[in-house]
Structures are given as C-alpha cells and as structure tokens.
Amino acid sequence: MEIEEQSICIDCGLCCDGTMFHAIDLESSDDLDPLRIRGAVLISDGGSRRFQQPCPAFDGTCCSVYEARPSSCRSYVCGLLESVTNGGTSLTAARQTIERAKKLASVVRERLDLSVETDVIHLGRHGLSTYLGVMKNQYEPDRLAVAFPEAAELIDVLQQDFGWINRVIGQRPADSGQ
Ligand code: SF4
Ligand code: SF4
C-alpha cells in the first residue's frame, strides 16, 4: 500500500480510539511491552488475548508504537482505506468522510446522558463501539434515526464507508456474532 493512501489514517484513528472496536486481538508473537508501558489493559479470554480500546498508544493523531504495533493492527485495513487503495474513493472524498465520522462520533459522545450510569453508557463514554453496537442491535434503523439521529448516522457511515461490523479487530467475520 502506498504511503499517500495510508495518509488518510493520520488524524483519523477511528479504529484506535474506541469508536469502531472495543478490543483488539493479540498474537503470541506480539511484543506487548510498548503497549504495557502506555497503560494498555490486556484481557485474557480462554486461550485468546486482547487489549482494550481506546488504545492508549493512539496519541490523537497516529500510533505512537507504530513500529511495534500488534500484528492485528498491521494487517487491518478498513473499507475506506481499501477503497482509496483500489481507486474507488479519492483521497479528498475519504478525508471528508473521516471528518464527517469524527464529528458525528464527537456529538454522540457529548450527548451520552450524563445522568444515566449503566454499563453501556459508561462504556460509550469511554469508547463508542459497544454503545453503537447496542444501539444497532436494539433499535430498528427507522426508530434509531428518530430517537438518536447522530448515532444512527454514525452507524450508517461506519457500516457503509468503513466496513464496520462491530467486532474485535483480528476476529474473522465468521466469529463476529453479528
Ligand atoms: S479507520 Fe481506516 S482510515 Fe481510519 S485510521 Fe483506521 S484504517 Fe485508517
Ligand atoms: S497499537 Fe497503534 S495501531 Fe494498534 S490500536 Fe493502538 S494506536 Fe492503533
């Protein structure tokens, strides 16, 4: 992949900041020290290991452990980046889509009801993916668009443009439990 295409990832980070994923799978060959040093929360689940999102190595612009990032991060290509790479989407259009998604994510975070303290709301304040996943699964799209328009629009953008299916990075789609 060309550097120019990957440049859309700078200032995006939707796959690192908890918007798209609640955790990322780790391989036994991954060097965990750079993540541990930055305070990553590691989760063991049976034989598999993950680290929680938002990733503490995301500095708001890009990955601060880029050379030592886990293999799931190395191999992950979202639908938008894939489309830019194969010529289906221009860099300009991709940056506009990222800007739109980030603005929506910011609005949804701000609107999470501060007076309500449920696990989902708490997780949503921390990282949006779990909250969005629950909204997507509990509401019909039409109802969600009326009740939570920004969340509905964000889910739509993430699904349509980024290929988001609300799963852990590294899981095969067949394992996603969609
Ligand atoms: S969501 Fe896509 S465009 Fe954004 S940082 Fe991740 S791979 Fe790059
Ligand atoms: S290690 Fe780097 S690429 Fe992986 S989630 Fe964290 S910031 Fe993103």
mmCIF file of N, CA and C in Angstrom, residues 5-80:
data_model
loop_
_atom_site.group_PDB
_atom_site.id
_atom_site.type_symbol
_atom_site.label_atom_id
_atom_site.label_comp_id
_atom_site.label_asym_id
_atom_site.label_seq_id
_atom_site.Cartn_x
_atom_site.Cartn_y
_atom_site.Cartn_z
ATOM 1 N N GLU A 5 -1.813 6.805 0.234
ATOM 2 C CA GLU A 5 -3.123 6.270 0.594
ATOM 3 C C GLU A 5 -3.254 6.132 2.112
ATOM 4 N N GLN A 6 -2.195 5.637 2.741
ATOM 5 C CA GLN A 6 -2.246 5.456 4.194
ATOM 6 C C GLN A 6 -2.301 6.784 4.928
ATOM 7 N N SER A 7 -1.988 7.871 4.213
ATOM 8 C CA SER A 7 -2.000 9.175 4.884
ATOM 9 C C SER A 7 -3.389 9.530 5.403
ATOM 10 N N ILE A 8 -4.435 8.900 4.880
ATOM 11 C CA ILE A 8 -5.780 9.204 5.411
ATOM 12 C C ILE A 8 -5.912 8.747 6.856
ATOM 13 N N CYS A 9 -5.046 7.810 7.275
ATOM 14 C CA CYS A 9 -5.126 7.304 8.659
ATOM 15 C C CYS A 9 -4.653 8.347 9.667
ATOM 16 N N ILE A 10 -3.741 9.237 9.207
ATOM 17 C CA ILE A 10 -3.264 10.273 10.123
ATOM 18 C C ILE A 10 -4.422 11.221 10.412
ATOM 19 N N ASP A 11 -4.643 11.473 11.673
ATOM 20 C CA ASP A 11 -5.758 12.302 12.142
ATOM 21 C C ASP A 11 -7.089 11.563 12.113
ATOM 22 N N CYS A 12 -7.117 10.295 11.698
ATOM 23 C CA CYS A 12 -8.377 9.539 11.749
ATOM 24 C C CYS A 12 -8.422 8.785 13.073
ATOM 25 N N GLY A 13 -7.847 7.594 13.090
ATOM 26 C CA GLY A 13 -7.784 6.845 14.341
ATOM 27 C C GLY A 13 -9.109 6.275 14.822
ATOM 28 N N LEU A 14 -10.118 6.211 13.947
ATOM 29 C CA LEU A 14 -11.408 5.658 14.376
ATOM 30 C C LEU A 14 -11.303 4.172 14.727
ATOM 31 N N CYS A 15 -10.268 3.501 14.199
ATOM 32 C CA CYS A 15 -10.065 2.091 14.543
ATOM 33 C C CYS A 15 -9.138 1.942 15.755
ATOM 34 N N CYS A 16 -8.722 3.054 16.356
ATOM 35 C CA CYS A 16 -7.825 3.020 17.522
ATOM 36 C C CYS A 16 -8.436 3.688 18.749
ATOM 37 N N ASP A 17 -9.421 4.577 18.537
ATOM 38 C CA ASP A 17 -9.906 5.409 19.642
ATOM 39 C C ASP A 17 -11.178 4.887 20.298
ATOM 40 N N GLY A 18 -11.547 3.627 19.986
ATOM 41 C CA GLY A 18 -12.729 3.040 20.620
ATOM 42 C C GLY A 18 -14.019 3.248 19.859
ATOM 43 N N THR A 19 -13.980 4.010 18.768
ATOM 44 C CA THR A 19 -15.209 4.247 18.005
ATOM 45 C C THR A 19 -15.649 2.977 17.274
ATOM 46 N N MET A 20 -14.699 2.281 16.676
ATOM 47 C CA MET A 20 -15.054 1.119 15.854
ATOM 48 C C MET A 20 -14.884 -0.217 16.578
ATOM 49 N N PHE A 21 -13.962 -0.281 17.524
ATOM 50 C CA PHE A 21 -13.665 -1.566 18.163
ATOM 51 C C PHE A 21 -13.548 -1.408 19.670
ATOM 52 N N HIS A 22 -14.009 -2.420 20.398
ATOM 53 C CA HIS A 22 -13.874 -2.364 21.856
ATOM 54 C C HIS A 22 -12.619 -3.080 22.334
ATOM 55 N N ALA A 23 -12.012 -3.878 21.465
ATOM 56 C CA ALA A 23 -10.781 -4.579 21.840
ATOM 57 C C ALA A 23 -10.098 -5.066 20.569
ATOM 58 N N ILE A 24 -8.821 -5.374 20.697
ATOM 59 C CA ILE A 24 -8.055 -5.843 19.539
ATOM 60 C C ILE A 24 -7.323 -7.119 19.932
ATOM 61 N N ASP A 25 -7.448 -8.125 19.083
ATOM 62 C CA ASP A 25 -6.803 -9.411 19.353
ATOM 63 C C ASP A 25 -5.289 -9.289 19.323
ATOM 64 N N LEU A 26 -4.647 -10.076 20.181
ATOM 65 C CA LEU A 26 -3.182 -10.124 20.215
ATOM 66 C C LEU A 26 -2.720 -11.513 19.803
ATOM 67 N N GLU A 27 -1.571 -11.556 19.148
ATOM 68 C CA GLU A 27 -0.938 -12.820 18.779
ATOM 69 C C GLU A 27 0.195 -13.095 19.761
ATOM 70 N N SER A 28 0.562 -14.380 19.895
ATOM 71 C CA SER A 28 1.636 -14.721 20.843
ATOM 72 C C SER A 28 2.960 -14.077 20.455
ATOM 73 N N SER A 29 3.111 -13.763 19.163
ATOM 74 C CA SER A 29 4.370 -13.156 18.696
ATOM 75 C C SER A 29 4.421 -11.643 18.925
ATOM 76 N N ASP A 30 3.304 -11.035 19.345
ATOM 77 C CA ASP A 30 3.290 -9.576 19.538
ATOM 78 C C ASP A 30 4.145 -9.166 20.738
ATOM 79 N N ASP A 31 4.897 -8.106 20.574
ATOM 80 C CA ASP A 31 5.666 -7.519 21.675
ATOM 81 C C ASP A 31 4.707 -6.611 22.463
ATOM 82 N N LEU A 32 4.382 -7.005 23.686
ATOM 83 C CA LEU A 32 3.385 -6.263 24.456
ATOM 84 C C LEU A 32 3.974 -5.128 25.281
ATOM 85 N N ASP A 33 5.298 -5.103 25.415
ATOM 86 C CA ASP A 33 5.906 -4.092 26.294
ATOM 87 C C ASP A 33 5.535 -2.659 25.913
ATOM 88 N N PRO A 34 5.602 -2.293 24.627
ATOM 89 C CA PRO A 34 5.251 -0.897 24.284
ATOM 90 C C PRO A 34 3.824 -0.537 24.688
ATOM 91 N N LEU A 35 2.906 -1.497 24.565
ATOM 92 C CA LEU A 35 1.517 -1.225 24.961
ATOM 93 C C LEU A 35 1.391 -1.170 26.482
ATOM 94 N N ARG A 36 2.075 -2.111 27.161
ATOM 95 C CA ARG A 36 2.014 -2.125 28.639
ATOM 96 C C ARG A 36 2.540 -0.811 29.202
ATOM 97 N N ILE A 37 3.647 -0.341 28.650
ATOM 98 C CA ILE A 37 4.267 0.894 29.149
ATOM 99 C C ILE A 37 3.284 2.054 29.047
ATOM 100 N N ARG A 38 2.452 2.017 28.009
ATOM 101 C CA ARG A 38 1.477 3.105 27.815
ATOM 102 C C ARG A 38 0.168 2.872 28.570
ATOM 103 N N GLY A 39 0.097 1.753 29.288
ATOM 104 C CA GLY A 39 -1.072 1.528 30.143
ATOM 105 C C GLY A 39 -2.192 0.739 29.503
ATOM 106 N N ALA A 40 -1.889 -0.003 28.441
ATOM 107 C CA ALA A 40 -2.950 -0.790 27.797
ATOM 108 C C ALA A 40 -3.501 -1.830 28.766
ATOM 109 N N VAL A 41 -4.822 -2.023 28.702
ATOM 110 C CA VAL A 41 -5.478 -3.038 29.534
ATOM 111 C C VAL A 41 -5.540 -4.330 28.729
ATOM 112 N N LEU A 42 -4.819 -5.345 29.195
ATOM 113 C CA LEU A 42 -4.778 -6.625 28.498
ATOM 114 C C LEU A 42 -5.839 -7.546 29.076
ATOM 115 N N ILE A 43 -6.510 -8.291 28.205
ATOM 116 C CA ILE A 43 -7.595 -9.186 28.616
ATOM 117 C C ILE A 43 -7.258 -10.593 28.140
ATOM 118 N N SER A 44 -7.324 -11.552 29.067
ATOM 119 C CA SER A 44 -7.172 -12.958 28.682
ATOM 120 C C SER A 44 -8.548 -13.588 28.683
ATOM 121 N N ASP A 45 -8.874 -14.274 27.610
ATOM 122 C CA ASP A 45 -10.203 -14.874 27.473
ATOM 123 C C ASP A 45 -10.008 -16.287 26.933
ATOM 124 N N GLY A 46 -9.952 -17.265 27.856
ATOM 125 C CA GLY A 46 -9.623 -18.615 27.423
ATOM 126 C C GLY A 46 -8.203 -18.615 26.891
ATOM 127 N N GLY A 47 -8.048 -19.078 25.659
ATOM 128 C CA GLY A 47 -6.710 -19.102 25.065
ATOM 129 C C GLY A 47 -6.344 -17.826 24.332
ATOM 130 N N SER A 48 -7.305 -16.893 24.217
ATOM 131 C CA SER A 48 -7.011 -15.699 23.417
ATOM 132 C C SER A 48 -6.707 -14.492 24.309
ATOM 133 N N ARG A 49 -5.961 -13.557 23.745
ATOM 134 C CA ARG A 49 -5.635 -12.330 24.476
ATOM 135 C C ARG A 49 -5.988 -11.130 23.604
ATOM 136 N N ARG A 50 -6.411 -10.079 24.277
ATOM 137 C CA ARG A 50 -6.800 -8.848 23.592
ATOM 138 C C ARG A 50 -6.324 -7.662 24.411
ATOM 139 N N PHE A 51 -6.368 -6.498 23.809
ATOM 140 C CA PHE A 51 -6.209 -5.293 24.616
ATOM 141 C C PHE A 51 -7.356 -4.347 24.312
ATOM 142 N N GLN A 52 -7.772 -3.657 25.374
ATOM 143 C CA GLN A 52 -8.968 -2.821 25.302
ATOM 144 C C GLN A 52 -8.730 -1.573 24.476
ATOM 145 N N GLN A 53 -9.825 -1.120 23.899
ATOM 146 C CA GLN A 53 -9.834 0.168 23.224
ATOM 147 C C GLN A 53 -10.620 1.158 24.073
ATOM 148 N N PRO A 54 -10.433 2.442 24.050
ATOM 149 C CA PRO A 54 -9.486 3.162 23.204
ATOM 150 C C PRO A 54 -8.043 2.774 23.530
ATOM 151 N N CYS A 55 -7.200 2.767 22.526
ATOM 152 C CA CYS A 55 -5.811 2.365 22.706
ATOM 153 C C CYS A 55 -5.005 3.534 23.280
ATOM 154 N N PRO A 56 -4.308 3.301 24.386
ATOM 155 C CA PRO A 56 -3.512 4.383 24.974
ATOM 156 C C PRO A 56 -2.309 4.772 24.113
ATOM 157 N N ALA A 57 -2.004 3.948 23.110
ATOM 158 C CA ALA A 57 -0.891 4.295 22.220
ATOM 159 C C ALA A 57 -1.325 5.244 21.101
ATOM 160 N N PHE A 58 -2.632 5.471 20.980
ATOM 161 C CA PHE A 58 -3.100 6.437 19.975
ATOM 162 C C PHE A 58 -2.961 7.831 20.573
ATOM 163 N N ASP A 59 -2.162 8.659 19.937
ATOM 164 C CA ASP A 59 -1.840 9.963 20.544
ATOM 165 C C ASP A 59 -2.770 11.087 20.077
ATOM 166 N N GLY A 60 -3.868 10.696 19.434
ATOM 167 C CA GLY A 60 -4.813 11.695 18.932
ATOM 168 C C GLY A 60 -4.593 11.998 17.470
ATOM 169 N N THR A 61 -3.440 11.621 16.972
ATOM 170 C CA THR A 61 -3.116 11.834 15.558
ATOM 171 C C THR A 61 -2.732 10.519 14.885
ATOM 172 N N CYS A 62 -1.838 9.774 15.536
ATOM 173 C CA CYS A 62 -1.418 8.496 14.960
ATOM 174 C C CYS A 62 -0.902 7.561 16.047
ATOM 175 N N CYS A 63 -0.402 6.408 15.620
ATOM 176 C CA CYS A 63 0.047 5.366 16.549
ATOM 177 C C CYS A 63 1.443 5.699 17.075
ATOM 178 N N SER A 64 1.562 5.764 18.401
ATOM 179 C CA SER A 64 2.861 6.109 18.994
ATOM 180 C C SER A 64 3.771 4.892 19.131
ATOM 181 N N VAL A 65 3.253 3.689 18.791
ATOM 182 C CA VAL A 65 4.104 2.488 18.825
ATOM 183 C C VAL A 65 4.110 1.845 17.431
ATOM 184 N N TYR A 66 4.067 2.673 16.428
ATOM 185 C CA TYR A 66 3.826 2.205 15.056
ATOM 186 C C TYR A 66 4.740 1.031 14.658
ATOM 187 N N GLU A 67 6.041 1.163 14.934
ATOM 188 C CA GLU A 67 6.984 0.110 14.511
ATOM 189 C C GLU A 67 6.760 -1.186 15.284
ATOM 190 N N ALA A 68 6.182 -1.091 16.473
ATOM 191 C CA ALA A 68 5.986 -2.283 17.313
ATOM 192 C C ALA A 68 4.508 -2.600 17.509
ATOM 193 N N ARG A 69 3.645 -2.077 16.660
ATOM 194 C CA ARG A 69 2.207 -2.304 16.843
ATOM 195 C C ARG A 69 1.875 -3.789 16.623
ATOM 196 N N PRO A 70 0.827 -4.271 17.285
ATOM 197 C CA PRO A 70 0.461 -5.695 17.163
ATOM 198 C C PRO A 70 0.124 -6.088 15.723
ATOM 199 N N SER A 71 0.220 -7.384 15.467
ATOM 200 C CA SER A 71 0.004 -7.860 14.097
ATOM 201 C C SER A 71 -1.419 -7.583 13.607
ATOM 202 N N SER A 72 -2.432 -7.625 14.501
ATOM 203 C CA SER A 72 -3.799 -7.309 14.065
ATOM 204 C C SER A 72 -3.878 -5.879 13.548
ATOM 205 N N CYS A 73 -3.156 -4.972 14.195
ATOM 206 C CA CYS A 73 -3.145 -3.569 13.752
ATOM 207 C C CYS A 73 -2.430 -3.455 12.402
ATOM 208 N N ARG A 74 -1.336 -4.214 12.256
ATOM 209 C CA ARG A 74 -0.578 -4.162 10.994
ATOM 210 C C ARG A 74 -1.423 -4.610 9.817
ATOM 211 N N SER A 75 -2.221 -5.636 10.039
ATOM 212 C CA SER A 75 -2.953 -6.214 8.909
ATOM 213 C C SER A 75 -4.310 -5.550 8.677
ATOM 214 N N TYR A 76 -4.775 -4.749 9.632
ATOM 215 C CA TYR A 76 -6.128 -4.209 9.488
ATOM 216 C C TYR A 76 -6.187 -3.099 8.431
ATOM 217 N N VAL A 77 -7.131 -3.246 7.539
ATOM 218 C CA VAL A 77 -7.415 -2.222 6.520
ATOM 219 C C VAL A 77 -8.922 -2.016 6.517
ATOM 220 N N CYS A 78 -9.370 -0.827 6.872
ATOM 221 C CA CYS A 78 -10.825 -0.599 6.876
ATOM 222 C C CYS A 78 -11.334 -0.475 5.435
ATOM 223 N N GLY A 79 -12.640 -0.493 5.282
ATOM 224 C CA GLY A 79 -13.228 -0.423 3.944
ATOM 225 C C GLY A 79 -12.885 0.853 3.209
ATOM 226 N N LEU A 80 -12.763 1.952 3.957
ATOM 227 C CA LEU A 80 -12.459 3.230 3.305
ATOM 228 C C LEU A 80 -11.024 3.224 2.763
#
